[in-house]
mmCIF file of C-alpha atoms and ligand atoms in Angstrom:
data_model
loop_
_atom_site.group_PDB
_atom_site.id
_atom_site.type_symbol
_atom_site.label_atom_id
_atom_site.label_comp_id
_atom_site.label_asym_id
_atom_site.label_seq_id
_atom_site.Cartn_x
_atom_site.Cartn_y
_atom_site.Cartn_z
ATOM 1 C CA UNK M 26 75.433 98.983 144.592
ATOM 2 C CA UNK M 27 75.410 99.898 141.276
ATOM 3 C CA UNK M 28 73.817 97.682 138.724
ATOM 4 C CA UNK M 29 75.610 95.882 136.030
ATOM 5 C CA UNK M 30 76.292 98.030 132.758
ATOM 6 C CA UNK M 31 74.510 96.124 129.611
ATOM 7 C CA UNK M 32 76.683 94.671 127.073
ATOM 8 C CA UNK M 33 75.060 96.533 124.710
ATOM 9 C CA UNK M 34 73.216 99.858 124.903
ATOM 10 C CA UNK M 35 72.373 101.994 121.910
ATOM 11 C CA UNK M 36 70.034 105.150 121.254
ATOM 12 C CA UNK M 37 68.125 105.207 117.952
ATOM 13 C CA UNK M 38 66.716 108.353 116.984
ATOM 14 C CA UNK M 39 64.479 109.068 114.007
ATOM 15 C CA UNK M 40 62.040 111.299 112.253
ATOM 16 C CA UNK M 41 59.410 110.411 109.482
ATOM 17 C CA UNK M 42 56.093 111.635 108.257
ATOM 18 C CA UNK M 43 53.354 110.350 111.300
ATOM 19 C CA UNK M 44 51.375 107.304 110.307
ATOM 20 C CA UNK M 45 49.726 104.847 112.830
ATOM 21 C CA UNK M 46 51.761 101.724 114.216
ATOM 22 C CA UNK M 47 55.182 103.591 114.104
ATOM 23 C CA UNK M 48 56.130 103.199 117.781
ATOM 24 C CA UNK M 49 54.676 99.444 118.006
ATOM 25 C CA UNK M 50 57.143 98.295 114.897
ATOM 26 C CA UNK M 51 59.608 99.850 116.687
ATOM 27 C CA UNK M 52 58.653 98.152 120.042
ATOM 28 C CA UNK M 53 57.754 94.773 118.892
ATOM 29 C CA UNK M 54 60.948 94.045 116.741
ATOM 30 C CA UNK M 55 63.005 95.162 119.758
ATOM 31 C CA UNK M 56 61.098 92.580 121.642
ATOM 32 C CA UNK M 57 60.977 90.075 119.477
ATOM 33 C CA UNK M 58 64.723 90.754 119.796
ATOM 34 C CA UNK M 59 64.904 90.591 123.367
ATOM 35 C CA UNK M 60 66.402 94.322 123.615
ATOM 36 C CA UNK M 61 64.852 96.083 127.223
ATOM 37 C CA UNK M 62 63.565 99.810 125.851
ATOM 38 C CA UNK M 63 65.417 101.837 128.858
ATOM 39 C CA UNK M 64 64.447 105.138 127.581
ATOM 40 C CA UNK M 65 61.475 106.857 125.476
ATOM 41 C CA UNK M 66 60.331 109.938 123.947
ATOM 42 C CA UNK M 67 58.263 111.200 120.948
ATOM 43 C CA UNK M 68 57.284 113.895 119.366
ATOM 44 C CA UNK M 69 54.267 114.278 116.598
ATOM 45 C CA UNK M 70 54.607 118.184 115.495
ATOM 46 C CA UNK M 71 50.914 119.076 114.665
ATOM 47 C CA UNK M 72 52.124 121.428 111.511
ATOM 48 C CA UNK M 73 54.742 119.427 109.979
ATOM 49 C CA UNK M 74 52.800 115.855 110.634
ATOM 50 C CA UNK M 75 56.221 114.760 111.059
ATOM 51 C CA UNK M 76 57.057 112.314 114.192
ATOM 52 C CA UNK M 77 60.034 111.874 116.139
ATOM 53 C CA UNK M 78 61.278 109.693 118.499
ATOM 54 C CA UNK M 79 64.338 109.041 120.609
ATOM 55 C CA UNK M 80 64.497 105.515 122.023
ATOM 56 C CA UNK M 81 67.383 104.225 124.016
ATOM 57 C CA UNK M 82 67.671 99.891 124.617
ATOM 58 C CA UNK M 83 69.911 97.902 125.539
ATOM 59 C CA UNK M 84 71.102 93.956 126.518
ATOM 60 C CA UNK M 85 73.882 91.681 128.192
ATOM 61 C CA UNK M 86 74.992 90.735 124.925
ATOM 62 C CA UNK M 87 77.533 92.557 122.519
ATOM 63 C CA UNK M 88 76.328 93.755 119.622
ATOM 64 C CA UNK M 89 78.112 95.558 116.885
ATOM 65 C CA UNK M 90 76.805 99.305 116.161
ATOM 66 C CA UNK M 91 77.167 98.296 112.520
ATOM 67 C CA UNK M 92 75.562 94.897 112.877
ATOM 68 C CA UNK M 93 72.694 96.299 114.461
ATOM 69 C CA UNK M 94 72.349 99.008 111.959
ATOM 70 C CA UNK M 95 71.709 96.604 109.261
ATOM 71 C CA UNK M 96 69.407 94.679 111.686
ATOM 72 C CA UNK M 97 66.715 97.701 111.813
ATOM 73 C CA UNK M 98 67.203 99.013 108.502
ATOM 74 C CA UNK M 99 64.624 96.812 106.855
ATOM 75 C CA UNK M 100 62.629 97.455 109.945
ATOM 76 C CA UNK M 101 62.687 101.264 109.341
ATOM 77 C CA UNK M 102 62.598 101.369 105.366
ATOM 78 C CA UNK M 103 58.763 101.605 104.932
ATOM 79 C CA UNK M 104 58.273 104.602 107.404
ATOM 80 C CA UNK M 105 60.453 106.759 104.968
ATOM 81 C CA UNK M 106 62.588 107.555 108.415
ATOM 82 C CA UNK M 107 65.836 109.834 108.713
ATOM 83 C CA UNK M 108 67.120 107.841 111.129
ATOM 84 C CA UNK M 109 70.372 107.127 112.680
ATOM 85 C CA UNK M 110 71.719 105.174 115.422
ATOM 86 C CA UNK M 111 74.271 105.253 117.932
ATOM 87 C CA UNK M 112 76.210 104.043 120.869
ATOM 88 C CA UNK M 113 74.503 105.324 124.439
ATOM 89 C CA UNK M 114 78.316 104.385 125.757
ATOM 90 C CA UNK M 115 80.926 106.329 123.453
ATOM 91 C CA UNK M 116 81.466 109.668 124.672
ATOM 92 C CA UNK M 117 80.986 112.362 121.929
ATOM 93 C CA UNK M 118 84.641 113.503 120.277
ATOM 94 C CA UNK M 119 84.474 116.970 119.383
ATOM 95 C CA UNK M 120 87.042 120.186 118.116
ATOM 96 C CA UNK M 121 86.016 123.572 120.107
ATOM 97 C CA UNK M 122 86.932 126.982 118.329
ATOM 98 C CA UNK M 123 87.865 130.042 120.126
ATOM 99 C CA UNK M 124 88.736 133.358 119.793
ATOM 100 C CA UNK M 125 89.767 135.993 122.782
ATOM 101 C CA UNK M 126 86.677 135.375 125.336
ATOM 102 C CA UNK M 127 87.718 132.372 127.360
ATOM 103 C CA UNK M 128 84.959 131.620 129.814
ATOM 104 C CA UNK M 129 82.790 129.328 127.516
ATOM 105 C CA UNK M 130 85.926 127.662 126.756
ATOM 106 C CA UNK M 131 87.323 127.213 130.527
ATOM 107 C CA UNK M 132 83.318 126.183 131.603
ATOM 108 C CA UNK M 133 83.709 123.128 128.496
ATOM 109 C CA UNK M 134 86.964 122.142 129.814
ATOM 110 C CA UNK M 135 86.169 121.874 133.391
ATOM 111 C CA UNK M 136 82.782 120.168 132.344
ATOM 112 C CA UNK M 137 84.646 117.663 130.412
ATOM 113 C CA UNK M 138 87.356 117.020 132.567
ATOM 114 C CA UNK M 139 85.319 116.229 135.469
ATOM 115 C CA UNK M 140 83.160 113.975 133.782
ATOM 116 C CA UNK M 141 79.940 115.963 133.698
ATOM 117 C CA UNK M 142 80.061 116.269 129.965
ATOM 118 C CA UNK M 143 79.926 112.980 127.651
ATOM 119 C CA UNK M 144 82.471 114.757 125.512
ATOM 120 C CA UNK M 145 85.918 114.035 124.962
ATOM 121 C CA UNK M 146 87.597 117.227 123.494
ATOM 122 C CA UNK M 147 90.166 116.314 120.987
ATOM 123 C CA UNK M 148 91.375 119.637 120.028
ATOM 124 C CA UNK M 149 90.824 123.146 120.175
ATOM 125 C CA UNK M 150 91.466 126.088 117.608
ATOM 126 C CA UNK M 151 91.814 129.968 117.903
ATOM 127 C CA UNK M 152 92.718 132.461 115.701
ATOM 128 C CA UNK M 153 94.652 134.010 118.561
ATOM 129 C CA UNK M 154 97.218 132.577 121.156
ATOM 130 C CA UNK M 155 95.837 133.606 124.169
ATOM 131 C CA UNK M 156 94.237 130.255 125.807
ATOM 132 C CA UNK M 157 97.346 127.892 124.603
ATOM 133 C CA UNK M 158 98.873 127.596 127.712
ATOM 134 C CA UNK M 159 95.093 126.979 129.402
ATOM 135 C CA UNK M 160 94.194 124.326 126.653
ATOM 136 C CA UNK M 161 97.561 122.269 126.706
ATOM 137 C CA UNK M 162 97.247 122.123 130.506
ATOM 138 C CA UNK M 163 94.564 120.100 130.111
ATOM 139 C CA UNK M 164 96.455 117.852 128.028
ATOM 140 C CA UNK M 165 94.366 118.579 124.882
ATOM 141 C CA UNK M 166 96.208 119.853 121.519
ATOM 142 C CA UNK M 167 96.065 123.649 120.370
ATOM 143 C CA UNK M 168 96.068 125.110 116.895
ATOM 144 C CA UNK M 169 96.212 128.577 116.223
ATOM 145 C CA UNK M 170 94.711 129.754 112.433
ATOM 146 C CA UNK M 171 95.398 132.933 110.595
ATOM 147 C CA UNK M 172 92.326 134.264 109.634
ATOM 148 C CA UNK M 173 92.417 136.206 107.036
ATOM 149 C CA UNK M 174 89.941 136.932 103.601
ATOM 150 C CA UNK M 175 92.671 135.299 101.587
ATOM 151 C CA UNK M 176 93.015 132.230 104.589
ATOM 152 C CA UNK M 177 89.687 131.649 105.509
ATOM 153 C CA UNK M 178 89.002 128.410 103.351
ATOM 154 C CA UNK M 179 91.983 127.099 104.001
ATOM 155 C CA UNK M 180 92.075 127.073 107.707
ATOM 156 C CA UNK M 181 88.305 125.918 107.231
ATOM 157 C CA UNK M 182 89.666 123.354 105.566
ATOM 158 C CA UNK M 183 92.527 122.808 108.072
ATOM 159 C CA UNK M 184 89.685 122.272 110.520
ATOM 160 C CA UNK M 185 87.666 119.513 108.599
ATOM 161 C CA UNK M 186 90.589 117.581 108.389
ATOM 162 C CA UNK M 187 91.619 117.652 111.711
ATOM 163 C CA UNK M 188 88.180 116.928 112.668
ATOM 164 C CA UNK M 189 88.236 113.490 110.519
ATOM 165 C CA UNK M 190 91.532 112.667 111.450
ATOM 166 C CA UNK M 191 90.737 112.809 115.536
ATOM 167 C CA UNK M 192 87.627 111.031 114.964
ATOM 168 C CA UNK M 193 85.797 114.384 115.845
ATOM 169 C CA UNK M 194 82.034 114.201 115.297
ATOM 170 C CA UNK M 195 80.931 117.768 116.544
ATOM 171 C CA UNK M 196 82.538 121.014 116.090
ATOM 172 C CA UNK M 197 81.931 123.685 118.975
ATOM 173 C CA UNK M 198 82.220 127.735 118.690
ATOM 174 C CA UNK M 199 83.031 128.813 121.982
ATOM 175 C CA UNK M 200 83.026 132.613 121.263
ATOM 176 C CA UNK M 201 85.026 132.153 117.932
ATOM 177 C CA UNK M 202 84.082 135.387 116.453
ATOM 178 C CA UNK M 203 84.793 134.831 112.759
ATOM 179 C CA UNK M 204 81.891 133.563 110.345
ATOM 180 C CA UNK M 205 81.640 130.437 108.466
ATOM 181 C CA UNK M 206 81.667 130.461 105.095
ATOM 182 C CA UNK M 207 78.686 129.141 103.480
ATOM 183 C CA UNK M 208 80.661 125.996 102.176
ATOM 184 C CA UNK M 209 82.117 125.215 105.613
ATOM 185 C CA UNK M 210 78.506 125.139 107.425
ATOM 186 C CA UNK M 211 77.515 122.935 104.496
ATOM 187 C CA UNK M 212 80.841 120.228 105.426
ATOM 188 C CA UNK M 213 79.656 120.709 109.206
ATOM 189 C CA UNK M 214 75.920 120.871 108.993
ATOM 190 C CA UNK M 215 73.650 119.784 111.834
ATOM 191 C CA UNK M 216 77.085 118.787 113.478
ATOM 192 C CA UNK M 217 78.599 122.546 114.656
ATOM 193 C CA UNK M 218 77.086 124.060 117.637
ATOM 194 C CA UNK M 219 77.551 128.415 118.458
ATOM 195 C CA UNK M 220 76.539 130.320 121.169
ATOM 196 C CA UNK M 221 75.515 133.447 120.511
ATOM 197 C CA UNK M 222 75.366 136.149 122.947
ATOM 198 C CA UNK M 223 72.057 137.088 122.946
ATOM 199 C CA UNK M 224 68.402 135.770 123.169
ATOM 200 C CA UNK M 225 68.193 135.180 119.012
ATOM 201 C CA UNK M 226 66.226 135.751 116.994
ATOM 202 C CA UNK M 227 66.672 139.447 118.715
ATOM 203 C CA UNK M 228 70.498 141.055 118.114
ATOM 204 C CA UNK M 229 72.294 138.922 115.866
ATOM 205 C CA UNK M 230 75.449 139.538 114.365
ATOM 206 C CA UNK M 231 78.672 141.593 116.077
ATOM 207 C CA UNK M 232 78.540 143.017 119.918
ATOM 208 C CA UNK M 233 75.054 142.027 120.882
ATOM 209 C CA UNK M 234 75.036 143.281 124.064
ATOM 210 C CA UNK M 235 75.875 147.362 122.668
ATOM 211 C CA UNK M 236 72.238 146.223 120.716
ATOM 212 C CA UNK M 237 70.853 145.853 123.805
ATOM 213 C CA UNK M 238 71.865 148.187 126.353
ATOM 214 C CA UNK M 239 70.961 150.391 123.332
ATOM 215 C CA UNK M 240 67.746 149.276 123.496
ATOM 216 C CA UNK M 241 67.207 149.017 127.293
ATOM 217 C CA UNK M 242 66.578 145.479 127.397
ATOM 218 C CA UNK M 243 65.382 144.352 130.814
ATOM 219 C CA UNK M 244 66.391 140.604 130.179
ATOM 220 C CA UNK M 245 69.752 139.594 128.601
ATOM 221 C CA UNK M 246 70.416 136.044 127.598
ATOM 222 C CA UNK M 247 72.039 133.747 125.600
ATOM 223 C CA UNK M 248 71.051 131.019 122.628
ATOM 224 C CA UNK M 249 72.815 127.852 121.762
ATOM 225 C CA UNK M 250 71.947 126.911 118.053
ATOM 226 C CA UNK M 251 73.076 125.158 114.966
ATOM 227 C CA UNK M 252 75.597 126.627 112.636
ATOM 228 C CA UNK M 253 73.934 127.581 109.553
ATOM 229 C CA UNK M 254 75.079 130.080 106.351
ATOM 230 C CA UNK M 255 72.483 132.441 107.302
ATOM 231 C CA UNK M 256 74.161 134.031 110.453
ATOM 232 C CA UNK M 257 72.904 133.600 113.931
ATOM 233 C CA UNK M 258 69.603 131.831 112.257
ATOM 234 C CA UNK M 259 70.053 128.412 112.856
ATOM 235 C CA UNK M 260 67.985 126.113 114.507
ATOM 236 C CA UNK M 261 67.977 127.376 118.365
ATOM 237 C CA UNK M 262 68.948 124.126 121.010
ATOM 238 C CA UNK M 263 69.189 126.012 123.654
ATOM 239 C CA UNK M 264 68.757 129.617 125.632
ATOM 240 C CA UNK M 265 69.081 131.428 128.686
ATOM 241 C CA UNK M 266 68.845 134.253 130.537
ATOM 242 C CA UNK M 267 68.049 137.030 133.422
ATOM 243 C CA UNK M 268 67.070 139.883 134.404
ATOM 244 C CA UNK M 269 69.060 143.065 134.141
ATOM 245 C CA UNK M 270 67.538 146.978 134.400
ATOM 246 C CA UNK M 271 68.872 150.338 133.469
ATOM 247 C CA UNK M 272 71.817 151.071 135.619
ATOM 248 C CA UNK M 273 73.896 148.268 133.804
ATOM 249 C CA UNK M 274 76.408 149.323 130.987
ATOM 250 C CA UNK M 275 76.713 147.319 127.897
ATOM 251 C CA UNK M 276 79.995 146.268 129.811
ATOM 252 C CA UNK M 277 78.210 145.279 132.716
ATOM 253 C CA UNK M 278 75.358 143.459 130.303
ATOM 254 C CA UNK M 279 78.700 141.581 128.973
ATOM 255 C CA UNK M 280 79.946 140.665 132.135
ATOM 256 C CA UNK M 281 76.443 139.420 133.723
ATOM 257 C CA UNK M 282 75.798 137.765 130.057
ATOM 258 C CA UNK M 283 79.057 135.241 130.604
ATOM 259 C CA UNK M 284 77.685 132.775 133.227
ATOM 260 C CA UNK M 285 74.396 132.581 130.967
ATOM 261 C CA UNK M 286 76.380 131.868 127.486
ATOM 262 C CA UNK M 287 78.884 129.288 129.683
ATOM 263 C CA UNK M 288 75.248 127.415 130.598
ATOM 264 C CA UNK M 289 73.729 127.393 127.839
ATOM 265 C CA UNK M 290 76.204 126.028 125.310
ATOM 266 C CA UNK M 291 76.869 123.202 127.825
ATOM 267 C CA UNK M 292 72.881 122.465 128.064
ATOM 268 C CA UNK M 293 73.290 122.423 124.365
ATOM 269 C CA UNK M 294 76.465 120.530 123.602
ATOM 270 C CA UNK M 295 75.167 117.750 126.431
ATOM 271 C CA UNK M 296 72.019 117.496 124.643
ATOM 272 C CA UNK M 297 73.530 116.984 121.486
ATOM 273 C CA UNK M 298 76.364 114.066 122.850
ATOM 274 C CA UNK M 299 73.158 112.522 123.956
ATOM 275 C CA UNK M 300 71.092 112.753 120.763
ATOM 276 C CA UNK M 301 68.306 114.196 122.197
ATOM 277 C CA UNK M 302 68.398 116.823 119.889
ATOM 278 C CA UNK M 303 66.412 116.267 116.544
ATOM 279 C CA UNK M 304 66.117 118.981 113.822
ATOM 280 C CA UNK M 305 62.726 119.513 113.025
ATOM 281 C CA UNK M 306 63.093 122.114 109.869
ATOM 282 C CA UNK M 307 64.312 125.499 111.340
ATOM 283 C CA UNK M 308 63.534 124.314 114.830
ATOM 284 C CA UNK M 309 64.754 121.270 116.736
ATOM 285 C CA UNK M 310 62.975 119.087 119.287
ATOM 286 C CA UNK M 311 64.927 118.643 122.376
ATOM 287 C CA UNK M 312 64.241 115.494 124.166
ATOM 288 C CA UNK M 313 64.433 115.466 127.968
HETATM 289 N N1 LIG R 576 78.137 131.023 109.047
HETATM 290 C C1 LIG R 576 78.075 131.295 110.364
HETATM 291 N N2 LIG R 576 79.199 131.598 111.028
HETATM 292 C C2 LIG R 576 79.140 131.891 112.358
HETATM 293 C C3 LIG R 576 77.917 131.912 113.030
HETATM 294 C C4 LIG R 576 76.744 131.547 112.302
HETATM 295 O O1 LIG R 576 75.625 131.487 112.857
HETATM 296 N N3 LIG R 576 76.865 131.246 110.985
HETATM 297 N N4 LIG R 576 77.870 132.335 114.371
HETATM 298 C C5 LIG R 576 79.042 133.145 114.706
HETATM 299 C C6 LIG R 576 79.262 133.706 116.050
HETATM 300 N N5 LIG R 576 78.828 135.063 116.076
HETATM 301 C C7 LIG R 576 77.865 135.323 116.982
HETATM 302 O O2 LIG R 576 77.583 134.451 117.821
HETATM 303 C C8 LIG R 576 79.414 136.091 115.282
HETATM 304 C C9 LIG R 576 80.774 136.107 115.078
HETATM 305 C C10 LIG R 576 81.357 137.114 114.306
HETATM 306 C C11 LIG R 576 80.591 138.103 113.748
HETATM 307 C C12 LIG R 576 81.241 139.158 112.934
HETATM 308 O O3 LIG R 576 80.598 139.954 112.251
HETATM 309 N N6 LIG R 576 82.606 139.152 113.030
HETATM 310 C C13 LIG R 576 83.522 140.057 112.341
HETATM 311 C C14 LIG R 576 83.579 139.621 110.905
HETATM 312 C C15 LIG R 576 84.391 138.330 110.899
HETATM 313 C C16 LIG R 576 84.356 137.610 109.575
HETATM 314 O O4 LIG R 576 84.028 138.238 108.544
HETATM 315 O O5 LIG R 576 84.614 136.377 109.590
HETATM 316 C C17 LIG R 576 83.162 141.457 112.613
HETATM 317 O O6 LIG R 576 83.074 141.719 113.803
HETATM 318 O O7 LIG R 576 83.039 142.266 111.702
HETATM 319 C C18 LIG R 576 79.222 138.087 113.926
HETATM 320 C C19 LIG R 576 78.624 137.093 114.707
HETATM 321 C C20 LIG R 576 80.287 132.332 114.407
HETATM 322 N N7 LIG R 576 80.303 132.162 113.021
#
């Protein structure tokens, strides 16, 4: 039998510069409290002397997300934290973009739809048509861009307002194969998730996999990462891979490469509707 769902159940996450008695504030005013600490993790990163910590409590009373923002913010004031804090329950809303590969794409929607994904895709944008008719079957609205030099801000634009009008806190690249302008990855920083297909930093930029059959790679792979200005060089959340050897084309390399990118962007967007993905500079610690 399962056992009753709290009332309340929130994750706060947080980094600051390590000091003693950071963990025991945080565990003694969610005691005093009487919030039950249901999940742990930290993180002090030897170079940085910067800690982080994920911690997940809950209790059969309902509290307000708000209300219990203001209730730690004094708490968390003197540690100098970046902090934030959300709700373990509410699925995470998010816009995907796509271009003409589908199959990261089709592996997001069938995640999502059978619940194996806290996600809840509220749209999805292409600058072609091709995966309309996929996307609406699942019930979920499609909006095909023009993407053009002259367009590009605008349907940037178009996106950030459809994002804050569906409540959209995350904004996936499933294979969209155009590249942010510098302002967009400012409007969507820490908050847009690509996967590139290969194992970065090795092969960024266009058709990765002609890099590497040019190079006779004997692993291929794929790397989930933050969307920064400087392409293909943000913060890595995720990668994966296997092994491949000379008799493969860079057609076959694509083709054994699509089940890798498929996994790893779903590792990755998981770990972010979690939060148990903290950036730490140009890295990130992942949380179990
Ligand atoms: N600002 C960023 N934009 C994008 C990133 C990124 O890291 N920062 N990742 C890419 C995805 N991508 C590889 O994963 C990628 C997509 C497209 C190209 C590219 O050169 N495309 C066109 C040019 C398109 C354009 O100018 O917009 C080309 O083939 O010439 C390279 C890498 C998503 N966007």
């Amino acid at each position: 039998m399962e056992s009753p769902r709290p009332h309340s159940d929130f994750i706060l996450t947080f980094a600051c510069p390590d000091r003693v008695g950071i963990v025991a504030a945080i565990a003694s005013t969610l005691a005093q409290d009487g919030w039950t600490i249901t999940e742990s993790q930290q993180y002090a990163d030897p170079d940085t002397l910067h800690f982080f910590m994920r911690v997940r409590f809950a209790a059969d009373r309902d509290v307000e997300l708000e209300v219990m923002r203001a209730t730690l913010a004094p708490v968390l004031e003197p540690f100098d934290m970046d902090w934030d804090l959300h709700d373990a329950t509410a699925p995470l809303r998010v816009v995907v973009m796509v271009s003409k590969q589908g199959h990261v794409l089709n592996n997001l929607l069938f995640h999502a739809r059978q619940g194996q994904l806290p996600v809840e895709i509220v749209a999805v944008v292409s600058n072609h048509p091709d995966w309309r008719d996929t996307v609406e079957w699942h019930g979920i609205e499609f909006h095909q861009i023009q993407v053009t030099p002259e367009t590009k801000r605008d349907t940037e634009q178009f996106v950030i307002d459809l994002m804050d009008s569906r409540g959209a806190e995350a904004l996936i690249l499933a294979r969209y194969m155009q590249i942010l302008t510098d302002q967009m990855c400012r409007d969507v920083h820490g908050r847009a998730i690509n996967i590139h297909h290969s194992l970065l930093p090795s092969f960024k930029g266009a058709r990765p996999y002609e890099q590497a059959h040019r190079h006779g790679v004997k692993v291929i792979g794929a790397t989930a990462h933050y969307v920064t200005a400087d392409l293909d060089e943000g913060p890595i959340i995720e990668q994966d891979f296997r092994r491949v050897d000379h008799r493969s084309s860079a057609a076959e390399l694509a083709a054994m490469g699509q089940d890798l990118e498929a996994r790893a962007l779903v590792s990755a967007v998981r770990a972010h509707a979690e939060h148990r993905v903290l950036l730490n500079g140009m890295k990130t610690v992942v949380f179990d």
